[in-house]
Amino acid sequence: MVKYVIKRILILIPIMLAVSFVVFAILYFNPGDPARIMLGASAPQEAIEQLREELGLNDPFLVQYFRYLSGVLHGDFGTSYRSGQSVFLQIGARFPVTLTLAGLSILVVAVVGVLLGIISAVKQYSILDNILTVLSMLASSIPNFWLAMMMMLFFALQLDILPASGLDDGWRSYVMPVIALSLPPMAEVIRMTRSAMLETIRQDYIRTARAKGLMEHVVIWRHALKNALMPIITVIGSNFGSLLGGSVVVETVFGLPGLGSMVVTSIRSQDVPQVMAGTLFIALIFCTVLLIVDVAYTFIDPRVRTRYLKEKKPRTKKGESEVSAA
Amino acid sequence: MNPLSYKSGKPPIPPGGPTLPIPDEGEEFIARERFAFWRRFCENKTAVFGLVVLAIIILATLTADLFLDADLVNLQDAYSRGLAPFMHSDKELERIAAGEQVITHILGTDGFGRDIFTRIVFGARSSLTIAFVTIAISCAAGLILGVGAGYFGGVLDTVVMRIVDVFMCLPPLLFSLSIVAALGNGMWNLILAVSITMTPFFTRVVRATVLSVASMDYIEAARANGATQLHIVLRHIIPNCLGPIIVEATISLSAMIMIAAGLSFIGMGVLPPSPEWGAMLNDSREFMRDAPWMVLAPGLAIMLTALSFNLVGDGVRDALDPRLKK
Amino acid sequence: MKRLLALALALAMALSLAACGGPDTPAETGGETTPGAETGAPGETREDLTVILGADFTTLDPQKLPAVADINFCSNIFDGLVALNEDNEVVPKLATSWEPSEDGLHYTFHLREGVKFHNGNDFTADDVKLSVERFRDQSWMQFASFAVDSCDIVDDYTVTINLKYAYGNFINMLWYCAIIDSDYYNSVSEEEFARNPVGTGPFKFVEWTPAQHITLAANEDYWDGAPAMKTITFNFIPDVNTALIAMETGQADMVFGTALSATTFLQAQENEELATDSTVGNSFYFINFNSDRIPKEVRQALSYAVDREVINVMVNEGTGYVGDIPLVEGQEGYTTDITTYEYDPDKAKELLAAAGAEGMTFTFFYGESADNTKLGQTLQSQLSAVGVNVELQPVESGTWWATFGDGDYDISRGGYPMEAANTDSCYYDMFHSTGTFNVSRVHDAEIDALLDEARVELDSERRNEIYIQVNQMLTEEAYFIPLYFSASMLVYDPALQGAHAVSTQNYQYKDLSW
């Protein structure tokens, strides 16, 4: 088991390296000359050339990439083209914000989503179930940035009960961003939980459990949920990507100083080192969550666990485990 | 939007009979299946509702020139700025008094005095084009890569799937964002960027389906009968992949609408003055307090379109795989 | 029971004392400030201020500041040898007096004695020498320092600044030269220096959380008296709507500049709990034709096609001040005799037809901002009315700055913060063929000659005549469409004393109190 987890963590390393390569390659094609941006329009051509040489911008692509990579491995994420300051400083200030935002959102998605999904399934065809079904259908179709704007209009402006932006109000600052981010994926989780629960409730062993005279909540929580958890976790994991991507826009709307808003402003100002670092850290959060999801499978489903412990053939290792999990 | 939740490769159960017919490629079976699919789809009231709404949207978009003046899309009027729905400016009232034909702003006007309804209807063109074209491109690419990886396996499979793994470690919106940044703004660049982002999802779905289909007996049988690889792929593998692909594509359409709108919203997609919904939201953001209709209308348009895609997508999935809907 | 009550009372008293912070202990904040305005009990005078800024800084190195807004901000931390007061007169700051030499090539400054930097170091001639030389060498400061040649130390409190040529406006531009501590500068890295500014100004730098806020504390030993505000928090809120909401909910006390748009300003005006003020700003906006690509006849035709009042309404909600030349009364070159092309679309079409330029497509290249996007769309709409297509080409504003010099556009737009007391630096920059902000790509030998002459002319009257002549030529050639001076707008808490809109947006927080 531990071996498996370690193995998965080790897989993260080449994946992150590859991600860095992909992003670096994309940004390499970014038009615009960092040296000119740094020096301004009035700088003479020789100075620009000199700076290009200093920054190593005239080197071949791969040389530049490996130079960047070795810097990163030494904890040096370069200096911002715009401010000339260490990118690491920015990341240090912004990473916790995005991490908190994403963490809280995924927590809300998982807890509230699963809870509502179970209620919906247990009380199938009730008014509550119908309302939840309709609402979750609507919620999964709301663009999160629009939801953010509407909430800002209502809660900050009309009611004045929540801060409109920034992080000055502690946890209250996170309320609206977290709702904006978590509502659409939560809708998916509600729907998935409902259908997964319904499916398991119909299984024979649940009928048996009921027939044995077990209390209904024990049946639901101990037996049914445990078996329905697999697809639920899958759907949480696969929605985390859009949640994290959404944070890029939502952070911008709420003016939160996170990685997402940094990437947006840096992408516009072609501040490649900042974009690189921001994207890498977001990818790291994403990969870590995917890893946790994968590991969670093995805890929940003994079949997966035994397969991983026994299987030696690596061919169908990754893609399939997730598919067969559904 | 969840590529993993679909139970791929299982032949659909025809209604009225619990036994599974071994699928053959006989014309009669396909015709019967198609009819059954429609019947099952039509049984699903919400899906039909979604389809009707979608049909209305598409129809209105295609015939917009008949009932709306395309010149009004970008016609600015300093005297009609920020008119509430159904209001007329003084100038317009004068013209009405003089017996001139003046259009009624049923959704009001924006900060440039442009008619919002006209813009929304014409804006649907870009939103729907983006959604359909990106899906078409990424489905096609996903099909080729997925079949290649899943059917031929080996090194090709490893390479393709590792690349897919890497690409999927970046949140879709963020990934598209960096590609748009490299390519530059504009609708076709946006389409290309989102297509690249979505291809890995489809590749995964297709590969998983191919893997389960390829091990079926009738493929073995075809192979034993001396069918060529190409024949097997074209006649057996691809047709069996279409189901999951169609389901995935329909559901992803709403995600496409959202990603495109989100990118345009942060100014990294379709550029003004194109009436793209996300760009419209961005344009009107600063007026949202005094003129909430300016941000309400495009947001609702995105939501309604995404909702109808979601409903249709669910309907298609249920109709293709009735086991999920009991 | 009674004992408990007494204890509670004592606790409450202790707490309230702690909250007051004690009026006679200087606010030596260790970085612990509570952002958010509504602290302190009612009836007690606040000593803190929360200001909203539209964008974070890239650096706090006072000689590498890329934007005027940044320069204005840093003038609260750093002093110059001189300063401009609100009537744009040069007043003494760290120099108590100065005298130019006969030929105007050397300026001798007598420095203020007993001034200390925030870190306790004494302010002396060494600091001035380093500052002036650095001012001369930094590329961002070229617009102000181009005439500076060298700086000589006469004694500890006297320096001489030598010019490359007699420049009449030298003293008007000297306030841009922030005085830095030479010992501190030499003891830290450039990066550290850019993050932890140490000056002699009325406020000390406390902390900077990127993308969130900067905190300043009062310099209690300021040579010109301690400021009333003990702590100032600058919150960065890029979104104008959010900034206004923060004002309305009392999270902040004043907002101006890029954190305020015409729309939010008008909304704030309707709010009785907020005070607003506005005045004509010093930034003038143009639509610039690339004269390398668009011939004079077409430029004139297009000038007739643009309704500047409508642009002002669309972009500024009508708050801008439409003008025919980029100067206001009192500046050299100002005249009411010059009027630009009137809005006349029919004439525009006629001229376009005559020039054979109907149905042409031009690119409009601009740096992205809410205002420029509106300007682009409005221009596009107005020119399409005379049959000319405009293709919008937005880039990120920094990229625009870096690349407009290539001249790869048909039309662009420029906004220039005019110097109240110096027409030379602006006009030379914008209209001389070697100017660094020559967006219209003016290459006119005659204009060059006039501008060169004015630059070294020491007689203000003569300069005035030259600039009027230049203005006439610029208008005749239609190198650009002059649009408007933007309004300098300010929204603040009505209880804030001393707050009013400043044309240059150079707010001195020392003048504010509750």
CSV table of N, CA, C and O in Angstrom, one decimal, chain C residues 160-206:
chain,number,residue,atom,x,y,z
C,160,THR,N,26.6,71.4,-6.5
C,160,THR,CA,26.4,72.0,-7.8
C,160,THR,C,26.0,71.0,-8.8
C,160,THR,O,26.6,70.0,-8.9
C,161,ILE,N,24.9,71.2,-9.5
C,161,ILE,CA,24.5,70.3,-10.6
C,161,ILE,C,24.8,71.0,-11.9
C,161,ILE,O,24.4,72.2,-12.1
C,162,ASN,N,25.6,70.3,-12.7
C,162,ASN,CA,26.0,70.9,-14.0
C,162,ASN,C,25.1,70.3,-15.1
C,162,ASN,O,24.8,69.1,-15.1
C,163,LEU,N,24.8,71.2,-16.0
C,163,LEU,CA,23.9,70.8,-17.1
C,163,LEU,C,24.7,70.6,-18.4
C,163,LEU,O,25.8,71.2,-18.6
C,164,LYS,N,24.2,69.8,-19.3
C,164,LYS,CA,24.8,69.7,-20.6
C,164,LYS,C,24.7,70.9,-21.4
C,164,LYS,O,25.5,71.2,-22.3
C,165,TYR,N,23.5,71.6,-21.3
C,165,TYR,CA,23.3,72.9,-22.0
C,165,TYR,C,22.3,73.6,-21.1
C,165,TYR,O,21.7,73.1,-20.3
C,166,ALA,N,22.3,74.9,-21.4
C,166,ALA,CA,21.4,75.8,-20.6
C,166,ALA,C,20.0,75.3,-20.8
C,166,ALA,O,19.5,75.4,-22.0
C,167,TYR,N,19.3,74.9,-19.8
C,167,TYR,CA,17.9,74.4,-20.0
C,167,TYR,C,17.0,75.1,-19.1
C,167,TYR,O,17.1,75.0,-17.9
C,168,GLY,N,16.2,75.9,-19.7
C,168,GLY,CA,15.3,76.8,-18.9
C,168,GLY,C,14.4,76.1,-17.9
C,168,GLY,O,14.0,76.6,-16.9
C,169,ASN,N,14.0,74.9,-18.3
C,169,ASN,CA,13.0,74.2,-17.5
C,169,ASN,C,13.6,73.2,-16.5
C,169,ASN,O,12.9,72.4,-15.9
C,170,PHE,N,14.9,73.3,-16.4
C,170,PHE,CA,15.6,72.3,-15.6
C,170,PHE,C,15.0,72.2,-14.2
C,170,PHE,O,14.7,71.1,-13.7
C,171,ILE,N,14.8,73.3,-13.5
C,171,ILE,CA,14.4,73.4,-12.2
C,171,ILE,C,13.0,72.8,-12.0
C,171,ILE,O,12.6,72.2,-11.0
C,172,ASN,N,12.2,73.0,-13.1
C,172,ASN,CA,10.8,72.4,-13.0
C,172,ASN,C,10.7,70.9,-13.0
C,172,ASN,O,9.7,70.3,-12.7
C,173,MET,N,11.8,70.3,-13.5
C,173,MET,CA,11.8,68.8,-13.6
C,173,MET,C,12.6,68.2,-12.5
C,173,MET,O,12.6,67.0,-12.4
C,174,LEU,N,13.2,69.0,-11.7
C,174,LEU,CA,14.1,68.4,-10.7
C,174,LEU,C,13.4,67.7,-9.6
C,174,LEU,O,13.9,66.8,-8.9
C,175,TRP,N,12.1,68.0,-9.4
C,175,TRP,CA,11.4,67.3,-8.3
C,175,TRP,C,11.3,65.8,-8.6
C,175,TRP,O,11.1,65.0,-7.7
C,176,TYR,N,11.5,65.4,-9.8
C,176,TYR,CA,11.4,63.9,-10.2
C,176,TYR,C,12.6,63.2,-9.6
C,176,TYR,O,12.6,62.0,-9.5
C,177,CYS,N,13.6,64.0,-9.2
C,177,CYS,CA,14.8,63.3,-8.7
C,177,CYS,C,14.7,63.1,-7.2
C,177,CYS,O,14.8,64.0,-6.4
C,178,ALA,N,14.3,61.9,-6.8
C,178,ALA,CA,14.1,61.5,-5.4
C,178,ALA,C,15.5,61.4,-4.8
C,178,ALA,O,16.4,60.8,-5.4
C,179,ILE,N,15.6,61.8,-3.5
C,179,ILE,CA,16.9,61.7,-2.9
C,179,ILE,C,17.0,60.5,-2.1
C,179,ILE,O,16.2,60.2,-1.2
C,180,ILE,N,18.0,59.6,-2.4
C,180,ILE,CA,18.1,58.3,-1.7
C,180,ILE,C,19.3,58.4,-0.8
C,180,ILE,O,20.2,59.2,-1.0
C,181,ASP,N,19.3,57.5,0.1
C,181,ASP,CA,20.4,57.4,1.1
C,181,ASP,C,21.6,56.6,0.5
C,181,ASP,O,21.5,55.4,0.2
C,182,SER,N,22.7,57.3,0.3
C,182,SER,CA,23.9,56.7,-0.4
C,182,SER,C,24.4,55.5,0.4
C,182,SER,O,24.7,54.5,-0.1
C,183,ASP,N,24.5,55.6,1.8
C,183,ASP,CA,25.0,54.5,2.6
C,183,ASP,C,24.2,53.3,2.4
C,183,ASP,O,24.6,52.2,2.2
C,184,TYR,N,22.8,53.5,2.6
C,184,TYR,CA,21.9,52.4,2.5
C,184,TYR,C,22.0,51.8,1.1
C,184,TYR,O,22.0,50.6,0.9
C,185,TYR,N,22.0,52.7,0.1
C,185,TYR,CA,22.0,52.2,-1.3
C,185,TYR,C,23.2,51.3,-1.5
C,185,TYR,O,23.1,50.2,-2.2
C,186,ASN,N,24.4,51.7,-1.0
C,186,ASN,CA,25.6,51.0,-1.3
C,186,ASN,C,25.7,49.7,-0.4
C,186,ASN,O,26.5,48.8,-0.7
C,187,SER,N,24.9,49.6,0.6
C,187,SER,CA,25.0,48.4,1.5
C,187,SER,C,24.0,47.3,1.1
C,187,SER,O,24.1,46.2,1.7
C,188,VAL,N,23.0,47.6,0.2
C,188,VAL,CA,22.1,46.5,-0.1
C,188,VAL,C,22.1,46.3,-1.6
C,188,VAL,O,22.6,47.1,-2.4
C,189,SER,N,21.5,45.1,-1.9
C,189,SER,CA,21.4,44.8,-3.4
C,189,SER,C,20.3,45.7,-4.0
C,189,SER,O,19.4,46.2,-3.3
C,190,GLU,N,20.3,45.7,-5.3
C,190,GLU,CA,19.3,46.5,-6.1
C,190,GLU,C,17.9,46.0,-5.7
C,190,GLU,O,17.0,46.8,-5.6
C,191,GLU,N,17.8,44.7,-5.6
C,191,GLU,CA,16.5,44.1,-5.4
C,191,GLU,C,16.0,44.5,-4.0
C,191,GLU,O,14.8,44.8,-3.9
C,192,GLU,N,16.9,44.4,-3.0
C,192,GLU,CA,16.5,44.8,-1.7
C,192,GLU,C,16.1,46.3,-1.6
C,192,GLU,O,15.1,46.7,-1.0
C,193,PHE,N,16.9,47.1,-2.4
C,193,PHE,CA,16.6,48.5,-2.4
C,193,PHE,C,15.3,48.8,-3.0
C,193,PHE,O,14.6,49.7,-2.6
C,194,ALA,N,14.9,48.0,-4.0
C,194,ALA,CA,13.6,48.2,-4.7
C,194,ALA,C,12.4,47.8,-3.8
C,194,ALA,O,11.3,48.2,-4.0
C,195,ARG,N,12.7,46.9,-2.8
C,195,ARG,CA,11.6,46.4,-2.0
C,195,ARG,C,11.5,47.2,-0.6
C,195,ARG,O,10.4,47.2,-0.1
C,196,ASN,N,12.6,47.7,-0.2
C,196,ASN,CA,12.5,48.4,1.1
C,196,ASN,C,13.0,49.9,1.0
C,196,ASN,O,14.2,50.2,1.3
C,197,PRO,N,12.2,50.7,0.5
C,197,PRO,CA,12.7,52.1,0.2
C,197,PRO,C,12.9,52.8,1.5
C,197,PRO,O,12.2,52.7,2.5
C,198,VAL,N,14.0,53.6,1.5
C,198,VAL,CA,14.3,54.4,2.7
C,198,VAL,C,14.6,55.9,2.2
C,198,VAL,O,15.4,56.1,1.4
C,199,GLY,N,13.7,56.8,2.6
C,199,GLY,CA,13.8,58.1,2.1
C,199,GLY,C,13.9,59.1,3.3
C,199,GLY,O,14.1,58.7,4.4
C,200,THR,N,13.6,60.4,3.0
C,200,THR,CA,13.5,61.4,4.1
C,200,THR,C,12.1,61.9,4.2
C,200,THR,O,11.8,62.8,4.9
C,201,GLY,N,11.2,61.3,3.4
C,201,GLY,CA,9.8,61.9,3.3
C,201,GLY,C,9.0,61.7,4.5
C,201,GLY,O,9.4,61.2,5.5
C,202,PRO,N,7.8,62.3,4.5
C,202,PRO,CA,6.9,62.3,5.6
C,202,PRO,C,6.4,60.9,6.1
C,202,PRO,O,5.9,60.8,7.2
C,203,PHE,N,6.5,59.9,5.2
C,203,PHE,CA,6.1,58.6,5.6
C,203,PHE,C,7.2,57.6,5.4
C,203,PHE,O,8.0,57.7,4.4
C,204,LYS,N,7.2,56.6,6.3
C,204,LYS,CA,8.2,55.6,6.3
C,204,LYS,C,7.5,54.3,5.7
C,204,LYS,O,6.4,54.1,6.0
C,205,PHE,N,8.3,53.6,4.9
C,205,PHE,CA,7.8,52.3,4.4
C,205,PHE,C,7.8,51.3,5.5
C,205,PHE,O,8.7,51.2,6.3
C,206,VAL,N,6.6,50.6,5.6
C,206,VAL,CA,6.5,49.5,6.7
C,206,VAL,C,6.5,48.1,6.1
C,206,VAL,O,7.4,47.3,6.3
